[in-house]
Amino acid sequence: AEIALAEYNKAPYDPNDRKKLFSEVFASWYQWKYKVPLTASEAKTSSQNCMIAAYKKCPALHSMAMWDIRAQDMQAILDQAELSHAMLEHIRNLFRQMYKYAVQYELVAKDYSQYTRITKEDDDTQGVPFTRDELRMLWEHRDSPFVDTVLIYCYSGWRINELARMPLDGINLEERTFTGGLKNRYSRNRTVPIHSAIYEMVRCRLDSQFRSLIYHDGTRTISEQRYRESFNAALQACGIQTEHTPHDCRHTFNMLLDNAGVDRVARYKLMGHKGQDINENVYTHKDLDQLRQAVESIKTGYEC
């Protein structure tokens, strides 16, 4: 009994731990992981932004006691059809990290996140690439608001938030490269050479007063939703009537590489796809030279 009392006094059980809300645990986990409070105003890393975005997609859990949440509650979030596969991966990653923390500090009885899964088919292969005529329209209207961002996406292949939330120091104008990425180990920390046709657009948009290359209009920072609205308005201004999403730009880049005869390994590295011939994302100078040649093999015919 004395031994048990000593253990209790060393780490006494706090019944209030079972009342801590998911939102409270998220805040404490965030500070524990990133060493800054959730409310900190300084610039956030891609990882921090992803975790905050994932948390915001789980409003049904925010006011639930972490102790009472079960696998089916989290699975209901992961079964939402309107969420992209990439966002679902971020949400499940958040669940796993929060439960690892919560188990360690006895805020839950067990790790229920291990019983969740993503049922939605990976949507990274789905999309409608821009046609040659549509690309021509974009180039002809490249001075219209936000058309430059559409072209940057089409000739770099980044997912919308891989580039929009890329830290500015990941954009190297001297080396003419983007370095960043999200989603998985094949996508993260990959380097994509900046195509010469979009270099000036990237240089002009890169402004230290904004945290994002994409999410600003030259005078102020804008939200992702505002950007998507501006993206649609830019296509309409060009006379493009087909409905496109920013993700279609990624498929356009892959199509352009394929049409230019770029080999599969180079395409996989540039796109951040897993391939049998790719074991790790290590880029030597030779690799970068080869990837630059692959990117530059895309001839726009409209940039001059």
PDB file of N, CA and C in Angstrom, residues 6-63:
ATOM      1  N   ALA A   6       3.053   5.967  -2.818  1.00  0.00           N
ATOM      2  CA  ALA A   6       4.209   6.713  -3.302  1.00  0.00           C
ATOM      3  C   ALA A   6       4.121   6.950  -4.804  1.00  0.00           C
ATOM      4  N   GLU A   7       3.682   5.945  -5.552  1.00  0.00           N
ATOM      5  CA  GLU A   7       3.511   6.090  -6.995  1.00  0.00           C
ATOM      6  C   GLU A   7       2.437   7.113  -7.315  1.00  0.00           C
ATOM      7  N   TYR A   8       1.360   7.113  -6.498  1.00  0.00           N
ATOM      8  CA  TYR A   8       0.265   8.063  -6.731  1.00  0.00           C
ATOM      9  C   TYR A   8       0.732   9.489  -6.493  1.00  0.00           C
ATOM     10  N   ASN A   9       1.506   9.679  -5.371  1.00  0.00           N
ATOM     11  CA  ASN A   9       1.983  11.014  -5.047  1.00  0.00           C
ATOM     12  C   ASN A   9       2.976  11.523  -6.091  1.00  0.00           C
ATOM     13  N   LYS A  10       3.718  10.582  -6.724  1.00  0.00           N
ATOM     14  CA  LYS A  10       4.685  10.972  -7.737  1.00  0.00           C
ATOM     15  C   LYS A  10       3.985  11.432  -9.017  1.00  0.00           C
ATOM     16  N   ALA A  11       2.891  10.777  -9.369  1.00  0.00           N
ATOM     17  CA  ALA A  11       2.128  11.139 -10.569  1.00  0.00           C
ATOM     18  C   ALA A  11       0.649  10.905 -10.290  1.00  0.00           C
ATOM     19  N   PRO A  12       0.041  11.763  -9.461  1.00  0.00           N
ATOM     20  CA  PRO A  12      -1.346  11.545  -9.058  1.00  0.00           C
ATOM     21  C   PRO A  12      -2.315  11.625 -10.229  1.00  0.00           C
ATOM     22  N   TYR A  13      -3.335  10.794 -10.174  1.00  0.00           N
ATOM     23  CA  TYR A  13      -4.355  10.806 -11.222  1.00  0.00           C
ATOM     24  C   TYR A  13      -5.233  12.031 -11.053  1.00  0.00           C
ATOM     25  N   ASP A  14      -5.428  12.751 -12.097  1.00  0.00           N
ATOM     26  CA  ASP A  14      -6.269  13.944 -12.082  1.00  0.00           C
ATOM     27  C   ASP A  14      -7.565  13.613 -12.810  1.00  0.00           C
ATOM     28  N   PRO A  15      -8.674  13.523 -12.080  1.00  0.00           N
ATOM     29  CA  PRO A  15      -9.949  13.173 -12.726  1.00  0.00           C
ATOM     30  C   PRO A  15     -10.357  14.160 -13.805  1.00  0.00           C
ATOM     31  N   ASN A  16      -9.825  15.374 -13.749  1.00  0.00           N
ATOM     32  CA  ASN A  16     -10.161  16.365 -14.773  1.00  0.00           C
ATOM     33  C   ASN A  16      -9.562  16.015 -16.129  1.00  0.00           C
ATOM     34  N   ASP A  17      -8.570  15.118 -16.139  1.00  0.00           N
ATOM     35  CA  ASP A  17      -7.982  14.709 -17.402  1.00  0.00           C
ATOM     36  C   ASP A  17      -9.013  14.069 -18.318  1.00  0.00           C
ATOM     37  N   ARG A  18     -10.006  13.401 -17.702  1.00  0.00           N
ATOM     38  CA  ARG A  18     -11.039  12.759 -18.516  1.00  0.00           C
ATOM     39  C   ARG A  18     -12.037  13.766 -19.079  1.00  0.00           C
ATOM     40  N   LYS A  19     -11.933  15.008 -18.645  1.00  0.00           N
ATOM     41  CA  LYS A  19     -12.848  16.041 -19.115  1.00  0.00           C
ATOM     42  C   LYS A  19     -12.210  16.955 -20.161  1.00  0.00           C
ATOM     43  N   LYS A  20     -10.921  16.777 -20.405  1.00  0.00           N
ATOM     44  CA  LYS A  20     -10.245  17.654 -21.355  1.00  0.00           C
ATOM     45  C   LYS A  20     -10.822  17.463 -22.751  1.00  0.00           C
ATOM     46  N   LEU A  21     -11.202  18.563 -23.358  1.00  0.00           N
ATOM     47  CA  LEU A  21     -11.812  18.517 -24.678  1.00  0.00           C
ATOM     48  C   LEU A  21     -10.754  18.265 -25.753  1.00  0.00           C
ATOM     49  N   PHE A  22     -11.214  17.774 -26.890  1.00  0.00           N
ATOM     50  CA  PHE A  22     -10.335  17.560 -28.034  1.00  0.00           C
ATOM     51  C   PHE A  22      -9.607  18.859 -28.377  1.00  0.00           C
ATOM     52  N   SER A  23     -10.334  19.975 -28.320  1.00  0.00           N
ATOM     53  CA  SER A  23      -9.734  21.277 -28.641  1.00  0.00           C
ATOM     54  C   SER A  23      -8.627  21.629 -27.652  1.00  0.00           C
ATOM     55  N   GLU A  24      -8.813  21.299 -26.372  1.00  0.00           N
ATOM     56  CA  GLU A  24      -7.804  21.592 -25.359  1.00  0.00           C
ATOM     57  C   GLU A  24      -6.571  20.714 -25.532  1.00  0.00           C
ATOM     58  N   VAL A  25      -6.807  19.455 -25.858  1.00  0.00           N
ATOM     59  CA  VAL A  25      -5.686  18.536 -26.071  1.00  0.00           C
ATOM     60  C   VAL A  25      -4.907  18.948 -27.319  1.00  0.00           C
ATOM     61  N   PHE A  26      -5.640  19.390 -28.343  1.00  0.00           N
ATOM     62  CA  PHE A  26      -4.956  19.852 -29.556  1.00  0.00           C
ATOM     63  C   PHE A  26      -4.024  21.008 -29.232  1.00  0.00           C
ATOM     64  N   ALA A  27      -4.506  21.967 -28.439  1.00  0.00           N
ATOM     65  CA  ALA A  27      -3.686  23.131 -28.091  1.00  0.00           C
ATOM     66  C   ALA A  27      -2.458  22.721 -27.280  1.00  0.00           C
ATOM     67  N   SER A  28      -2.648  21.820 -26.311  1.00  0.00           N
ATOM     68  CA  SER A  28      -1.512  21.397 -25.494  1.00  0.00           C
ATOM     69  C   SER A  28      -0.545  20.539 -26.303  1.00  0.00           C
ATOM     70  N   TRP A  29      -1.083  19.668 -27.189  1.00  0.00           N
ATOM     71  CA  TRP A  29      -0.209  18.863 -28.058  1.00  0.00           C
ATOM     72  C   TRP A  29       0.583  19.763 -28.995  1.00  0.00           C
ATOM     73  N   TYR A  30      -0.065  20.759 -29.560  1.00  0.00           N
ATOM     74  CA  TYR A  30       0.580  21.680 -30.506  1.00  0.00           C
ATOM     75  C   TYR A  30       1.766  22.370 -29.842  1.00  0.00           C
ATOM     76  N   GLN A  31       1.562  22.864 -28.622  1.00  0.00           N
ATOM     77  CA  GLN A  31       2.648  23.550 -27.930  1.00  0.00           C
ATOM     78  C   GLN A  31       3.758  22.566 -27.572  1.00  0.00           C
ATOM     79  N   TRP A  32       3.387  21.354 -27.189  1.00  0.00           N
ATOM     80  CA  TRP A  32       4.373  20.317 -26.850  1.00  0.00           C
ATOM     81  C   TRP A  32       5.206  19.947 -28.074  1.00  0.00           C
ATOM     82  N   LYS A  33       4.561  19.831 -29.242  1.00  0.00           N
ATOM     83  CA  LYS A  33       5.260  19.413 -30.455  1.00  0.00           C
ATOM     84  C   LYS A  33       6.093  20.526 -31.064  1.00  0.00           C
ATOM     85  N   TYR A  34       5.503  21.722 -31.166  1.00  0.00           N
ATOM     86  CA  TYR A  34       6.168  22.807 -31.894  1.00  0.00           C
ATOM     87  C   TYR A  34       6.871  23.818 -30.988  1.00  0.00           C
ATOM     88  N   LYS A  35       6.725  23.663 -29.695  1.00  0.00           N
ATOM     89  CA  LYS A  35       7.409  24.522 -28.713  1.00  0.00           C
ATOM     90  C   LYS A  35       6.961  25.977 -28.778  1.00  0.00           C
ATOM     91  N   VAL A  36       5.792  26.206 -29.326  1.00  0.00           N
ATOM     92  CA  VAL A  36       5.190  27.535 -29.348  1.00  0.00           C
ATOM     93  C   VAL A  36       3.691  27.367 -29.126  1.00  0.00           C
ATOM     94  N   PRO A  37       3.026  28.337 -28.513  1.00  0.00           N
ATOM     95  CA  PRO A  37       1.581  28.222 -28.330  1.00  0.00           C
ATOM     96  C   PRO A  37       0.832  28.314 -29.650  1.00  0.00           C
ATOM     97  N   LEU A  38      -0.348  27.754 -29.676  1.00  0.00           N
ATOM     98  CA  LEU A  38      -1.175  27.759 -30.886  1.00  0.00           C
ATOM     99  C   LEU A  38      -1.489  29.175 -31.335  1.00  0.00           C
ATOM    100  N   THR A  39      -1.553  30.101 -30.385  1.00  0.00           N
ATOM    101  CA  THR A  39      -1.922  31.488 -30.682  1.00  0.00           C
ATOM    102  C   THR A  39      -0.731  32.339 -31.114  1.00  0.00           C
ATOM    103  N   ALA A  40       0.468  31.755 -31.193  1.00  0.00           N
ATOM    104  CA  ALA A  40       1.654  32.526 -31.563  1.00  0.00           C
ATOM    105  C   ALA A  40       1.470  33.135 -32.948  1.00  0.00           C
ATOM    106  N   SER A  41       1.937  34.358 -33.116  1.00  0.00           N
ATOM    107  CA  SER A  41       1.702  35.090 -34.364  1.00  0.00           C
ATOM    108  C   SER A  41       2.825  34.929 -35.389  1.00  0.00           C
ATOM    109  N   GLU A  42       3.970  34.367 -34.987  1.00  0.00           N
ATOM    110  CA  GLU A  42       5.076  34.273 -35.933  1.00  0.00           C
ATOM    111  C   GLU A  42       4.768  33.286 -37.060  1.00  0.00           C
ATOM    112  N   ALA A  43       5.559  33.393 -38.121  1.00  0.00           N
ATOM    113  CA  ALA A  43       5.354  32.547 -39.304  1.00  0.00           C
ATOM    114  C   ALA A  43       5.376  31.079 -38.926  1.00  0.00           C
ATOM    115  N   LYS A  44       4.473  30.309 -39.540  1.00  0.00           N
ATOM    116  CA  LYS A  44       4.341  28.893 -39.239  1.00  0.00           C
ATOM    117  C   LYS A  44       4.982  28.048 -40.334  1.00  0.00           C
ATOM    118  N   THR A  45       5.433  26.872 -39.951  1.00  0.00           N
ATOM    119  CA  THR A  45       6.004  25.945 -40.919  1.00  0.00           C
ATOM    120  C   THR A  45       4.881  25.259 -41.689  1.00  0.00           C
ATOM    121  N   SER A  46       5.237  24.547 -42.750  1.00  0.00           N
ATOM    122  CA  SER A  46       4.241  23.796 -43.522  1.00  0.00           C
ATOM    123  C   SER A  46       3.558  22.769 -42.632  1.00  0.00           C
ATOM    124  N   SER A  47       4.328  22.112 -41.765  1.00  0.00           N
ATOM    125  CA  SER A  47       3.764  21.113 -40.860  1.00  0.00           C
ATOM    126  C   SER A  47       2.726  21.743 -39.935  1.00  0.00           C
ATOM    127  N   GLN A  48       3.043  22.891 -39.354  1.00  0.00           N
ATOM    128  CA  GLN A  48       2.099  23.569 -38.466  1.00  0.00           C
ATOM    129  C   GLN A  48       0.818  23.938 -39.211  1.00  0.00           C
ATOM    130  N   ASN A  49       0.958  24.499 -40.400  1.00  0.00           N
ATOM    131  CA  ASN A  49      -0.221  24.880 -41.184  1.00  0.00           C
ATOM    132  C   ASN A  49      -1.081  23.674 -41.521  1.00  0.00           C
ATOM    133  N   CYS A  50      -0.441  22.550 -41.856  1.00  0.00           N
ATOM    134  CA  CYS A  50      -1.192  21.335 -42.200  1.00  0.00           C
ATOM    135  C   CYS A  50      -1.986  20.822 -41.003  1.00  0.00           C
ATOM    136  N   MET A  51      -1.357  20.836 -39.829  1.00  0.00           N
ATOM    137  CA  MET A  51      -2.038  20.336 -38.634  1.00  0.00           C
ATOM    138  C   MET A  51      -3.202  21.248 -38.228  1.00  0.00           C
ATOM    139  N   ILE A  52      -3.023  22.546 -38.368  1.00  0.00           N
ATOM    140  CA  ILE A  52      -4.108  23.489 -38.053  1.00  0.00           C
ATOM    141  C   ILE A  52      -5.250  23.309 -39.046  1.00  0.00           C
ATOM    142  N   ALA A  53      -4.921  23.145 -40.320  1.00  0.00           N
ATOM    143  CA  ALA A  53      -5.957  22.937 -41.338  1.00  0.00           C
ATOM    144  C   ALA A  53      -6.713  21.645 -41.070  1.00  0.00           C
ATOM    145  N   ALA A  54      -5.986  20.589 -40.691  1.00  0.00           N
ATOM    146  CA  ALA A  54      -6.626  19.306 -40.397  1.00  0.00           C
ATOM    147  C   ALA A  54      -7.548  19.435 -39.193  1.00  0.00           C
ATOM    148  N   TYR A  55      -7.090  20.138 -38.165  1.00  0.00           N
ATOM    149  CA  TYR A  55      -7.916  20.343 -36.963  1.00  0.00           C
ATOM    150  C   TYR A  55      -9.218  21.056 -37.305  1.00  0.00           C
ATOM    151  N   LYS A  56      -9.133  22.054 -38.165  1.00  0.00           N
ATOM    152  CA  LYS A  56     -10.328  22.828 -38.524  1.00  0.00           C
ATOM    153  C   LYS A  56     -11.362  21.987 -39.276  1.00  0.00           C
ATOM    154  N   LYS A  57     -10.929  20.877 -39.871  1.00  0.00           N
ATOM    155  CA  LYS A  57     -11.851  20.000 -40.590  1.00  0.00           C
ATOM    156  C   LYS A  57     -12.536  18.999 -39.657  1.00  0.00           C
ATOM    157  N   CYS A  58     -12.313  19.120 -38.343  1.00  0.00           N
ATOM    158  CA  CYS A  58     -12.891  18.172 -37.376  1.00  0.00           C
ATOM    159  C   CYS A  58     -13.783  18.867 -36.350  1.00  0.00           C
ATOM    160  N   PRO A  59     -14.670  19.782 -36.762  1.00  0.00           N
ATOM    161  CA  PRO A  59     -15.452  20.544 -35.779  1.00  0.00           C
ATOM    162  C   PRO A  59     -16.324  19.674 -34.879  1.00  0.00           C
ATOM    163  N   ALA A  60     -16.748  18.519 -35.374  1.00  0.00           N
ATOM    164  CA  ALA A  60     -17.601  17.639 -34.570  1.00  0.00           C
ATOM    165  C   ALA A  60     -16.879  17.102 -33.341  1.00  0.00           C
ATOM    166  N   LEU A  61     -15.559  17.097 -33.375  1.00  0.00           N
ATOM    167  CA  LEU A  61     -14.782  16.567 -32.255  1.00  0.00           C
ATOM    168  C   LEU A  61     -14.352  17.647 -31.269  1.00  0.00           C
ATOM    169  N   HIS A  62     -14.358  18.889 -31.686  1.00  0.00           N
ATOM    170  CA  HIS A  62     -13.770  19.958 -30.884  1.00  0.00           C
ATOM    171  C   HIS A  62     -14.315  20.019 -29.463  1.00  0.00           C
ATOM    172  N   SER A  63     -15.614  19.866 -29.291  1.00  0.00           N
ATOM    173  CA  SER A  63     -16.217  20.008 -27.964  1.00  0.00           C
ATOM    174  C   SER A  63     -16.421  18.673 -27.255  1.00  0.00           C
TER     175      SER A  63
END
